[in-house]
PDB file of C-alpha atoms and ligand atoms in Angstrom:
ATOM      1  CA  MET A   1      18.607  15.716  -1.574  1.00  0.00           C
ATOM      2  CA  ASP A   2      16.724  16.782  -4.513  1.00  0.00           C
ATOM      3  CA  VAL A   3      13.806  14.121  -5.658  1.00  0.00           C
ATOM      4  CA  PHE A   4      12.581  13.382  -8.999  1.00  0.00           C
ATOM      5  CA  PRO A   5       9.632  11.012  -9.971  1.00  0.00           C
ATOM      6  CA  LEU A   6      11.051   7.873 -10.917  1.00  0.00           C
ATOM      7  CA  TYR A   7      10.364   7.185 -14.770  1.00  0.00           C
ATOM      8  CA  MET A   8       9.046   3.493 -13.628  1.00  0.00           C
ATOM      9  CA  PRO A   9       5.488   2.977 -13.948  1.00  0.00           C
ATOM     10  CA  GLY A  10       3.980   1.663 -10.176  1.00  0.00           C
ATOM     11  CA  LEU A  11       0.931   2.104  -7.555  1.00  0.00           C
ATOM     12  CA  MET A  12       1.255   3.530  -4.036  1.00  0.00           C
ATOM     13  CA  ILE A  13      -0.920   1.434  -1.696  1.00  0.00           C
ATOM     14  CA  LEU A  14      -1.748   3.623   1.034  1.00  0.00           C
ATOM     15  CA  GLY A  15      -4.495   3.057   4.106  1.00  0.00           C
ATOM     16  CA  THR A  16      -6.891   4.681   6.121  1.00  0.00           C
ATOM     17  CA  ASP A  17      -5.250   2.936   8.969  1.00  0.00           C
ATOM     18  CA  THR A  18      -3.072   0.298  10.086  1.00  0.00           C
ATOM     19  CA  ASP A  19      -4.276  -3.143   9.755  1.00  0.00           C
ATOM     20  CA  VAL A  20      -6.425  -2.523   7.058  1.00  0.00           C
ATOM     21  CA  GLY A  21      -4.821  -5.012   4.556  1.00  0.00           C
ATOM     22  CA  LYS A  22      -2.363  -2.747   2.535  1.00  0.00           C
ATOM     23  CA  THR A  23       0.397  -5.782   2.435  1.00  0.00           C
ATOM     24  CA  TYR A  24      -2.743  -8.153   1.905  1.00  0.00           C
ATOM     25  CA  ILE A  25      -3.892  -5.915  -1.178  1.00  0.00           C
ATOM     26  CA  SER A  26      -0.067  -5.280  -2.466  1.00  0.00           C
ATOM     27  CA  THR A  27       0.930  -9.333  -2.256  1.00  0.00           C
ATOM     28  CA  ALA A  28      -2.434  -9.570  -4.467  1.00  0.00           C
ATOM     29  CA  ILE A  29      -1.716  -7.054  -6.887  1.00  0.00           C
ATOM     30  CA  ALA A  30       1.764  -8.100  -6.923  1.00  0.00           C
ATOM     31  CA  ARG A  31       0.964 -11.823  -7.513  1.00  0.00           C
ATOM     32  CA  GLN A  32      -1.150 -10.895 -10.571  1.00  0.00           C
ATOM     33  CA  LEU A  33       1.456  -9.110 -12.228  1.00  0.00           C
ATOM     34  CA  MET A  34       3.743 -11.723 -11.713  1.00  0.00           C
ATOM     35  CA  SER A  35       1.530 -14.255 -13.205  1.00  0.00           C
ATOM     36  CA  GLU A  36       1.100 -11.749 -16.012  1.00  0.00           C
ATOM     37  CA  GLY A  37       4.803 -11.908 -17.155  1.00  0.00           C
ATOM     38  CA  ILE A  38       5.422  -8.473 -15.542  1.00  0.00           C
ATOM     39  CA  ALA A  39       8.869  -8.095 -13.537  1.00  0.00           C
ATOM     40  CA  THR A  40       7.497  -6.689 -10.285  1.00  0.00           C
ATOM     41  CA  GLY A  41       9.361  -5.090  -7.580  1.00  0.00           C
ATOM     42  CA  ALA A  42       7.535  -4.573  -3.894  1.00  0.00           C
ATOM     43  CA  TYR A  43       9.052  -1.849  -1.866  1.00  0.00           C
ATOM     44  CA  LYS A  44       8.180  -0.651   1.539  1.00  0.00           C
ATOM     45  CA  PRO A  45       9.886   2.724   2.811  1.00  0.00           C
ATOM     46  CA  ALA A  46       9.884   1.462   6.124  1.00  0.00           C
ATOM     47  CA  CYS A  47       8.806  -1.188   8.448  1.00  0.00           C
ATOM     48  CA  SER A  48       8.171  -1.163  12.490  1.00  0.00           C
ATOM     49  CA  GLY A  49       6.879  -4.342  14.693  1.00  0.00           C
ATOM     50  CA  SER A  50       9.075  -7.486  14.448  1.00  0.00           C
ATOM     51  CA  ILE A  51       8.625 -10.967  15.478  1.00  0.00           C
ATOM     52  CA  GLN A  52      10.687 -13.367  17.183  1.00  0.00           C
ATOM     53  CA  ASP A  53      10.726 -16.960  15.841  1.00  0.00           C
ATOM     54  CA  GLY A  54      10.234 -19.267  18.451  1.00  0.00           C
ATOM     55  CA  ASP A  55      12.543 -22.019  17.536  1.00  0.00           C
ATOM     56  CA  SER A  56      15.454 -20.067  15.972  1.00  0.00           C
ATOM     57  CA  GLY A  57      15.050 -16.717  17.988  1.00  0.00           C
ATOM     58  CA  ASP A  58      15.540 -14.646  14.610  1.00  0.00           C
ATOM     59  CA  TYR A  59      13.524 -11.489  13.949  1.00  0.00           C
ATOM     60  CA  TYR A  60      11.541 -11.174  10.800  1.00  0.00           C
ATOM     61  CA  TRP A  61       8.938  -8.416   9.528  1.00  0.00           C
ATOM     62  CA  ASN A  62       5.973  -9.735   8.380  1.00  0.00           C
ATOM     63  CA  ASP A  63       5.157  -7.398   5.670  1.00  0.00           C
ATOM     64  CA  ILE A  64       8.747  -7.691   4.255  1.00  0.00           C
ATOM     65  CA  GLU A  65       8.408 -11.731   4.033  1.00  0.00           C
ATOM     66  CA  LEU A  66       5.030 -11.468   2.079  1.00  0.00           C
ATOM     67  CA  LEU A  67       6.239  -8.590  -0.079  1.00  0.00           C
ATOM     68  CA  SER A  68       8.995 -10.756  -0.890  1.00  0.00           C
ATOM     69  CA  GLU A  69       6.802 -13.955  -1.178  1.00  0.00           C
ATOM     70  CA  SER A  70       4.648 -12.298  -3.962  1.00  0.00           C
ATOM     71  CA  ILE A  71       7.403 -11.231  -6.150  1.00  0.00           C
ATOM     72  CA  ASN A  72       8.953 -14.949  -5.642  1.00  0.00           C
ATOM     73  CA  GLN A  73      11.345 -13.987  -3.613  1.00  0.00           C
ATOM     74  CA  THR A  74      13.797 -12.504  -6.369  1.00  0.00           C
ATOM     75  CA  PHE A  75      15.375  -9.612  -4.235  1.00  0.00           C
ATOM     76  CA  PRO A  76      16.980  -9.331  -0.989  1.00  0.00           C
ATOM     77  CA  SER A  77      14.976  -8.519   1.785  1.00  0.00           C
ATOM     78  CA  GLU A  78      17.010  -5.272   2.411  1.00  0.00           C
ATOM     79  CA  ARG A  79      15.665  -4.175  -1.280  1.00  0.00           C
ATOM     80  CA  ILE A  80      12.479  -4.848  -0.289  1.00  0.00           C
ATOM     81  CA  CYS A  81      12.796  -2.404   3.125  1.00  0.00           C
ATOM     82  CA  PRO A  82      15.891  -0.730   3.695  1.00  0.00           C
ATOM     83  CA  GLN A  83      14.632   0.409   7.391  1.00  0.00           C
ATOM     84  CA  LYS A  84      13.202  -1.947   9.878  1.00  0.00           C
ATOM     85  CA  PHE A  85      12.585  -1.422  13.510  1.00  0.00           C
ATOM     86  CA  HIS A  86      11.656  -3.797  16.417  1.00  0.00           C
ATOM     87  CA  ALA A  87       8.937  -2.114  17.772  1.00  0.00           C
ATOM     88  CA  PRO A  88       5.069  -1.987  16.627  1.00  0.00           C
ATOM     89  CA  LEU A  89       5.116   1.929  16.452  1.00  0.00           C
ATOM     90  CA  ALA A  90       5.115   4.650  13.884  1.00  0.00           C
ATOM     91  CA  PRO A  91       8.556   4.622  12.273  1.00  0.00           C
ATOM     92  CA  PRO A  92      10.362   7.231  13.975  1.00  0.00           C
ATOM     93  CA  VAL A  93       9.001   6.438  17.889  1.00  0.00           C
ATOM     94  CA  ALA A  94      10.087   2.842  16.960  1.00  0.00           C
ATOM     95  CA  ALA A  95      13.902   3.691  15.779  1.00  0.00           C
ATOM     96  CA  ARG A  96      14.042   6.524  18.759  1.00  0.00           C
ATOM     97  CA  LYS A  97      13.505   3.546  20.868  1.00  0.00           C
ATOM     98  CA  GLU A  98      16.694   1.574  19.348  1.00  0.00           C
ATOM     99  CA  GLY A  99      18.462   5.529  19.643  1.00  0.00           C
ATOM    100  CA  ARG A 100      18.065   5.360  16.116  1.00  0.00           C
ATOM    101  CA  GLN A 101      16.553   7.723  13.256  1.00  0.00           C
ATOM    102  CA  ILE A 102      14.790   6.864   9.767  1.00  0.00           C
ATOM    103  CA  ASP A 103      16.888   8.099   6.934  1.00  0.00           C
ATOM    104  CA  HIS A 104      15.164  10.361   4.890  1.00  0.00           C
ATOM    105  CA  ASP A 105      17.101  10.246   1.810  1.00  0.00           C
ATOM    106  CA  LEU A 106      17.700   6.099   2.000  1.00  0.00           C
ATOM    107  CA  LEU A 107      13.626   6.185   1.850  1.00  0.00           C
ATOM    108  CA  TRP A 108      13.939   7.683  -1.532  1.00  0.00           C
ATOM    109  CA  GLN A 109      17.519   5.795  -2.882  1.00  0.00           C
ATOM    110  CA  GLY A 110      15.475   2.514  -1.486  1.00  0.00           C
ATOM    111  CA  ALA A 111      12.751   3.385  -4.276  1.00  0.00           C
ATOM    112  CA  LEU A 112      15.214   4.549  -6.852  1.00  0.00           C
ATOM    113  CA  TRP A 113      17.239   1.127  -6.499  1.00  0.00           C
ATOM    114  CA  TRP A 114      14.125  -0.618  -8.076  1.00  0.00           C
ATOM    115  CA  GLN A 115      14.287   1.503 -11.194  1.00  0.00           C
ATOM    116  CA  ASP A 116      16.776  -0.534 -13.451  1.00  0.00           C
ATOM    117  CA  GLN A 117      15.656  -3.734 -11.745  1.00  0.00           C
ATOM    118  CA  VAL A 118      12.165  -4.494 -12.359  1.00  0.00           C
ATOM    119  CA  GLU A 119       8.871  -2.778 -15.148  1.00  0.00           C
ATOM    120  CA  PHE A 120       6.409  -2.394 -12.320  1.00  0.00           C
ATOM    121  CA  LEU A 121       6.968  -1.168  -8.685  1.00  0.00           C
ATOM    122  CA  ILE A 122       4.502  -1.492  -5.676  1.00  0.00           C
ATOM    123  CA  VAL A 123       5.112   0.543  -2.857  1.00  0.00           C
ATOM    124  CA  GLU A 124       3.172   0.045   0.411  1.00  0.00           C
ATOM    125  CA  GLY A 125       3.051   2.549   2.906  1.00  0.00           C
ATOM    126  CA  VAL A 126       3.536   2.276   6.873  1.00  0.00           C
ATOM    127  CA  GLY A 127      -0.050   2.713   9.211  1.00  0.00           C
ATOM    128  CA  GLY A 128      -2.358   5.582   7.818  1.00  0.00           C
ATOM    129  CA  VAL A 129      -1.438   8.354   5.254  1.00  0.00           C
ATOM    130  CA  LEU A 130      -0.819  11.146   8.492  1.00  0.00           C
ATOM    131  CA  CYS A 131       1.106   8.283  10.258  1.00  0.00           C
ATOM    132  CA  PRO A 132       4.764  10.116  10.889  1.00  0.00           C
ATOM    133  CA  LEU A 133       7.336   8.101   8.652  1.00  0.00           C
ATOM    134  CA  THR A 134      10.559  10.561   9.569  1.00  0.00           C
ATOM    135  CA  GLU A 135      11.085  13.063  12.626  1.00  0.00           C
ATOM    136  CA  ASN A 136       9.594  15.748  10.627  1.00  0.00           C
ATOM    137  CA  THR A 137       7.655  14.038   7.730  1.00  0.00           C
ATOM    138  CA  LEU A 138       4.231  11.921   7.370  1.00  0.00           C
ATOM    139  CA  VAL A 139       3.738   9.097   4.749  1.00  0.00           C
ATOM    140  CA  VAL A 140       2.056  11.574   2.576  1.00  0.00           C
ATOM    141  CA  ASP A 141       4.625  13.609   2.209  1.00  0.00           C
ATOM    142  CA  PHE A 142       6.835  10.504   1.127  1.00  0.00           C
ATOM    143  CA  ALA A 143       3.975   9.447  -1.245  1.00  0.00           C
ATOM    144  CA  ALA A 144       3.710  13.431  -2.536  1.00  0.00           C
ATOM    145  CA  GLU A 145       7.445  13.030  -3.554  1.00  0.00           C
ATOM    146  CA  LEU A 146       7.241   9.545  -5.219  1.00  0.00           C
ATOM    147  CA  LYS A 147       4.205  11.114  -7.379  1.00  0.00           C
ATOM    148  CA  PHE A 148       3.206   7.526  -8.132  1.00  0.00           C
ATOM    149  CA  PRO A 149      -0.870   7.208  -8.284  1.00  0.00           C
ATOM    150  CA  VAL A 150      -2.775   5.886  -4.970  1.00  0.00           C
ATOM    151  CA  LEU A 151      -4.650   3.332  -4.022  1.00  0.00           C
ATOM    152  CA  VAL A 152      -6.381   3.847  -0.912  1.00  0.00           C
ATOM    153  CA  VAL A 153      -7.317   0.729   1.138  1.00  0.00           C
ATOM    154  CA  ALA A 154      -9.981   0.749   3.641  1.00  0.00           C
ATOM    155  CA  ARG A 155     -11.667  -1.721   5.736  1.00  0.00           C
ATOM    156  CA  ALA A 156     -15.094  -2.591   4.482  1.00  0.00           C
ATOM    157  CA  GLY A 157     -17.117  -1.875   7.442  1.00  0.00           C
ATOM    158  CA  LEU A 158     -18.812   0.684   9.765  1.00  0.00           C
ATOM    159  CA  GLY A 159     -16.980   4.334   9.758  1.00  0.00           C
ATOM    160  CA  THR A 160     -15.165   3.449   6.502  1.00  0.00           C
ATOM    161  CA  ILE A 161     -17.124   6.012   4.497  1.00  0.00           C
ATOM    162  CA  ASN A 162     -15.440   8.672   6.844  1.00  0.00           C
ATOM    163  CA  HIS A 163     -12.144   7.146   6.830  1.00  0.00           C
ATOM    164  CA  SER A 164     -12.121   6.648   2.949  1.00  0.00           C
ATOM    165  CA  LEU A 165     -13.179  10.287   2.435  1.00  0.00           C
ATOM    166  CA  LEU A 166     -10.702  12.039   4.957  1.00  0.00           C
ATOM    167  CA  THR A 167      -8.028  10.000   3.534  1.00  0.00           C
ATOM    168  CA  VAL A 168      -8.527  10.931   0.056  1.00  0.00           C
ATOM    169  CA  GLU A 169      -8.798  14.417   1.065  1.00  0.00           C
ATOM    170  CA  ALA A 170      -5.349  14.350   2.398  1.00  0.00           C
ATOM    171  CA  LEU A 171      -3.670  13.109  -0.441  1.00  0.00           C
ATOM    172  CA  GLN A 172      -5.750  15.356  -2.712  1.00  0.00           C
ATOM    173  CA  ASN A 173      -4.955  17.950  -1.030  1.00  0.00           C
ATOM    174  CA  ARG A 174      -1.146  17.429  -1.333  1.00  0.00           C
ATOM    175  CA  GLY A 175      -1.649  17.449  -5.261  1.00  0.00           C
ATOM    176  CA  LEU A 176      -1.630  13.514  -5.145  1.00  0.00           C
ATOM    177  CA  CYS A 177      -3.703  11.707  -7.942  1.00  0.00           C
ATOM    178  CA  VAL A 178      -5.932   9.099  -6.094  1.00  0.00           C
ATOM    179  CA  ALA A 179      -6.683   6.112  -8.740  1.00  0.00           C
ATOM    180  CA  GLY A 180      -8.813   4.063  -6.638  1.00  0.00           C
ATOM    181  CA  ILE A 181     -10.323   2.704  -3.172  1.00  0.00           C
ATOM    182  CA  ILE A 182     -10.310  -0.717  -2.142  1.00  0.00           C
ATOM    183  CA  LEU A 183     -12.750  -1.688   0.336  1.00  0.00           C
ATOM    184  CA  ASN A 184     -11.438  -4.601   2.017  1.00  0.00           C
ATOM    185  CA  ASP A 185     -13.190  -7.078   4.033  1.00  0.00           C
ATOM    186  CA  VAL A 186     -10.746  -7.831   7.128  1.00  0.00           C
ATOM    187  CA  ASP A 187     -12.340  -9.215   9.768  1.00  0.00           C
ATOM    188  CA  PRO A 188     -15.956 -10.977   9.128  1.00  0.00           C
ATOM    189  CA  GLU A 189     -16.740 -10.201  12.846  1.00  0.00           C
ATOM    190  CA  LEU A 190     -16.870  -6.680  12.056  1.00  0.00           C
ATOM    191  CA  SER A 191     -19.675  -7.766   9.798  1.00  0.00           C
ATOM    192  CA  ASP A 192     -22.677  -4.849   9.451  1.00  0.00           C
ATOM    193  CA  GLU A 193     -25.329  -3.900   7.179  1.00  0.00           C
ATOM    194  CA  SER A 194     -22.856  -1.084   5.897  1.00  0.00           C
ATOM    195  CA  ARG A 195     -21.234  -3.079   3.676  1.00  0.00           C
ATOM    196  CA  SER A 196     -23.729  -3.042   1.050  1.00  0.00           C
ATOM    197  CA  SER A 197     -24.262   0.700   0.877  1.00  0.00           C
ATOM    198  CA  ASN A 198     -20.648   1.751   1.386  1.00  0.00           C
ATOM    199  CA  ALA A 199     -19.268   1.647  -1.766  1.00  0.00           C
ATOM    200  CA  GLU A 200     -22.274   3.884  -3.071  1.00  0.00           C
ATOM    201  CA  GLN A 201     -22.279   6.636  -0.401  1.00  0.00           C
ATOM    202  CA  ILE A 202     -18.316   6.815  -0.784  1.00  0.00           C
ATOM    203  CA  GLN A 203     -18.990   7.471  -4.859  1.00  0.00           C
ATOM    204  CA  GLN A 204     -21.322   9.739  -4.122  1.00  0.00           C
ATOM    205  CA  TRP A 205     -18.919  12.207  -2.231  1.00  0.00           C
ATOM    206  CA  THR A 206     -15.883  11.612  -4.175  1.00  0.00           C
ATOM    207  CA  THR A 207     -14.614  11.259  -7.998  1.00  0.00           C
ATOM    208  CA  VAL A 208     -12.386   8.771  -6.942  1.00  0.00           C
ATOM    209  CA  PRO A 209     -13.515   5.295  -8.050  1.00  0.00           C
ATOM    210  CA  VAL A 210     -14.450   2.359  -5.593  1.00  0.00           C
ATOM    211  CA  LEU A 211     -12.560  -0.210  -7.766  1.00  0.00           C
ATOM    212  CA  SER A 212     -12.729  -3.025  -5.640  1.00  0.00           C
ATOM    213  CA  PHE A 213     -14.466  -5.074  -2.679  1.00  0.00           C
ATOM    214  CA  VAL A 214     -12.379  -7.814  -1.658  1.00  0.00           C
ATOM    215  CA  PRO A 215     -14.085 -10.460   0.451  1.00  0.00           C
ATOM    216  CA  PHE A 216     -12.701 -12.096   3.465  1.00  0.00           C
ATOM    217  CA  GLU A 217     -10.093 -14.793   2.642  1.00  0.00           C
ATOM    218  CA  TRP A 218     -10.031 -13.685  -1.268  1.00  0.00           C
ATOM    219  CA  GLN A 219      -7.005 -15.461  -2.709  1.00  0.00           C
ATOM    220  CA  SER A 220      -8.025 -14.590  -6.023  1.00  0.00           C
ATOM    221  CA  ASN A 221      -6.597 -11.614  -8.412  1.00  0.00           C
ATOM    222  CA  LEU A 222      -9.008  -8.340  -7.468  1.00  0.00           C
ATOM    223  CA  LEU A 223     -11.961  -7.865  -9.179  1.00  0.00           C
ATOM    224  CA  HIS A 224     -13.600  -4.806 -10.884  1.00  0.00           C
ATOM    225  CA  HIS A 225     -16.098  -3.547  -8.189  1.00  0.00           C
ATOM    226  CA  GLN A 226     -18.414  -3.002 -11.245  1.00  0.00           C
ATOM    227  CA  THR A 227     -17.830  -4.824 -14.356  1.00  0.00           C
ATOM    228  CA  GLN A 228     -16.374  -7.997 -12.006  1.00  0.00           C
ATOM    229  CA  ASP A 229     -13.120  -7.802 -14.417  1.00  0.00           C
ATOM    230  CA  ARG A 230     -10.007  -8.691 -13.314  1.00  0.00           C
ATOM    231  CA  ILE A 231      -8.085  -5.146 -12.707  1.00  0.00           C
ATOM    232  CA  ASP A 232      -5.192  -3.981 -15.400  1.00  0.00           C
ATOM    233  CA  TRP A 233      -2.895  -2.921 -12.830  1.00  0.00           C
ATOM    234  CA  VAL A 234      -0.383  -1.181 -15.376  1.00  0.00           C
ATOM    235  CA  GLN A 235      -3.164   0.468 -16.946  1.00  0.00           C
ATOM    236  CA  LEU A 236      -4.805   2.017 -13.777  1.00  0.00           C
ATOM    237  CA  ALA A 237      -0.927   3.505 -13.041  1.00  0.00           C
ATOM    238  CA  LEU A 238      -0.527   4.588 -16.090  1.00  0.00           C
ATOM    239  CA  HIS A 239      -3.684   6.380 -17.000  1.00  0.00           C
ATOM    240  CA  PRO A 240      -5.548   6.105 -13.353  1.00  0.00           C
ATOM    241  CA  SER A 241      -8.749   8.638 -14.766  1.00  0.00           C
ATOM    242  CA  ARG A 242      -9.507   6.054 -17.485  1.00  0.00           C
ATOM    243  CA  PHE A 243     -11.128   3.839 -14.166  1.00  0.00           C
ATOM    244  CA  VAL A 244     -13.250   6.806 -13.525  1.00  0.00           C
ATOM    245  CA  ILE A 245     -16.701   5.087 -13.387  1.00  0.00           C
ATOM    246  CA  LYS A 246     -19.398   6.979 -14.974  1.00  0.00           C
ATOM    247  CA  GLU A 247     -22.708   7.090 -13.901  1.00  0.00           C
TER     248      GLU A 247
HETATM  249  N1  ATP B   1      -9.766  -9.694   2.635  1.00  0.00           N
HETATM  250  C1  ATP B   1      -9.010 -10.531   3.793  1.00  0.00           C
HETATM  251  N2  ATP B   1      -9.240 -11.628   4.198  1.00  0.00           N
HETATM  252  C2  ATP B   1      -8.856 -12.373   4.748  1.00  0.00           C
HETATM  253  N3  ATP B   1      -7.609 -11.576   6.050  1.00  0.00           N
HETATM  254  C3  ATP B   1      -6.982 -10.146   5.603  1.00  0.00           C
HETATM  255  C4  ATP B   1      -7.729  -9.712   4.917  1.00  0.00           C
HETATM  256  N4  ATP B   1      -7.203  -8.446   4.237  1.00  0.00           N
HETATM  257  C5  ATP B   1      -6.074  -8.411   5.533  1.00  0.00           C
HETATM  258  N5  ATP B   1      -6.363  -9.623   6.047  1.00  0.00           N
HETATM  259  C6  ATP B   1      -5.468  -9.840   7.223  1.00  0.00           C
HETATM  260  O1  ATP B   1      -5.622  -8.575   8.234  1.00  0.00           O
HETATM  261  C7  ATP B   1      -4.487  -8.464   8.742  1.00  0.00           C
HETATM  262  C8  ATP B   1      -3.897  -6.964   8.582  1.00  0.00           C
HETATM  263  O2  ATP B   1      -3.468  -7.168   7.216  1.00  0.00           O
HETATM  264  P1  ATP B   1      -2.359  -6.237   6.612  1.00  0.00           P
HETATM  265  O3  ATP B   1      -1.202  -6.815   7.543  1.00  0.00           O
HETATM  266  O4  ATP B   1      -2.358  -6.340   5.242  1.00  0.00           O
HETATM  267  O5  ATP B   1      -2.199  -4.699   7.219  1.00  0.00           O
HETATM  268  P2  ATP B   1      -1.776  -3.652   6.942  1.00  0.00           P
HETATM  269  O6  ATP B   1      -2.659  -2.654   6.413  1.00  0.00           O
HETATM  270  O7  ATP B   1      -0.563  -3.872   5.752  1.00  0.00           O
HETATM  271  O8  ATP B   1      -0.964  -3.345   7.970  1.00  0.00           O
HETATM  272  P3  ATP B   1       0.504  -2.363   8.417  1.00  0.00           P
HETATM  273  O9  ATP B   1      -0.111  -0.870   8.643  1.00  0.00           O
HETATM  274  O10 ATP B   1       0.885  -3.008   9.669  1.00  0.00           O
HETATM  275  O11 ATP B   1       1.706  -2.432   7.095  1.00  0.00           O
HETATM  276  C9  ATP B   1      -3.670  -9.781   8.351  1.00  0.00           C
HETATM  277  O12 ATP B   1      -3.653 -10.883   9.547  1.00  0.00           O
HETATM  278  C10 ATP B   1      -3.920 -10.062   7.341  1.00  0.00           C
HETATM  279  O13 ATP B   1      -3.888 -11.385   6.712  1.00  0.00           O
HETATM  280  C1  DSD B   2       3.475  -1.505  13.975  1.00  0.00           C
HETATM  281  C2  DSD B   2       2.144  -1.635  12.454  1.00  0.00           C
HETATM  282  N1  DSD B   2       2.123  -2.841  12.049  1.00  0.00           N
HETATM  283  C3  DSD B   2       2.687  -0.134  11.440  1.00  0.00           C
HETATM  284  C4  DSD B   2       3.242   1.109  12.198  1.00  0.00           C
HETATM  285  C5  DSD B   2       1.472   2.237  12.175  1.00  0.00           C
HETATM  286  C6  DSD B   2       1.702   2.919  12.902  1.00  0.00           C
HETATM  287  C7  DSD B   2       0.465   3.867  13.269  1.00  0.00           C
HETATM  288  C8  DSD B   2       0.714   5.008  14.139  1.00  0.00           C
HETATM  289  C9  DSD B   2      -0.254   6.067  14.384  1.00  0.00           C
HETATM  290  O1  DSD B   2      -1.276   6.309  13.088  1.00  0.00           O
HETATM  291  O2  DSD B   2      -0.595   5.885  15.486  1.00  0.00           O
HETATM  292  N2  DSD B   2       3.829  -0.874  11.029  1.00  0.00           N
HETATM  293  C10 DSD B   2       4.552  -0.543   9.841  1.00  0.00           C
HETATM  294  O3  DSD B   2       3.479  -0.658   9.051  1.00  0.00           O
HETATM  295  O4  DSD B   2       5.613  -1.174   9.378  1.00  0.00           O
HETATM  296 MG1   MG B   3       1.447  -4.335   5.587  1.00  0.00          MG
END
């Protein structure tokens, strides 16, 4: 199937790894946009790793629930994620365990559906950027089809310089526009002294701005790393280069 970029603005939220806080950041951005009166959609092309409810025995997918809540449960969960699998594995591997395969066209059609529904779309990736998404494509390949500017979510602690720069390089090598990096304090137990110098170090090696440092259990709007202002996500999506931090 030939694909064309969506004509609506949006951001693709990708990670340096799984469990770095892509959903946490996606939902924070969605809540801010909704509070600003911007009709916002949330889309996850595929989701793996279900949880079974102890009482009802029903299965649910945490990411889908949280994304749905962040946009006030305005849309059916099938629109937020049309392809979900039980095993906590890369989606094509999880699909195979159920005798299924990821439907590549549905990944794209699921995104396209949002175009006439909302003013802004947030798309969360799966795992890190080189995580397999179908039998023969990676998350980064889907991002390259979608062509939304990318926000990279990275863990705040030691190791993040390498992970962030590798991720930016992989995205830029495929022609993607990386709008910013968000350092997310996922786990204070991992606390170490690299936190105070990571942003500056990353900035020495890439022109992609470190946009925000998100403290552990931060519940409010994300603040700009340098100015401490609330970030204008629509402007960032429309004009990513305006946000490049000048020395
Ligand atoms: N800033 C934060 N403060 C406290 N907890 C956080 C923060 N960011 C993330 N978490 C927690 O860390 C865990 C992993 O975060 P999250 O589910 O957002 O990761 P992810 O990158 O979306 O993972 P996946 O690849 O499965 O989509 C979750 O339990 C989440 O609530
Ligand atoms: C199970 C995880 N939570 C995640 C899949 C992560 C796969 C990582 C594969 C890898 O890079 O080794 N699923 C998801 O985001 O829907
Ligand atoms: Mg997630």
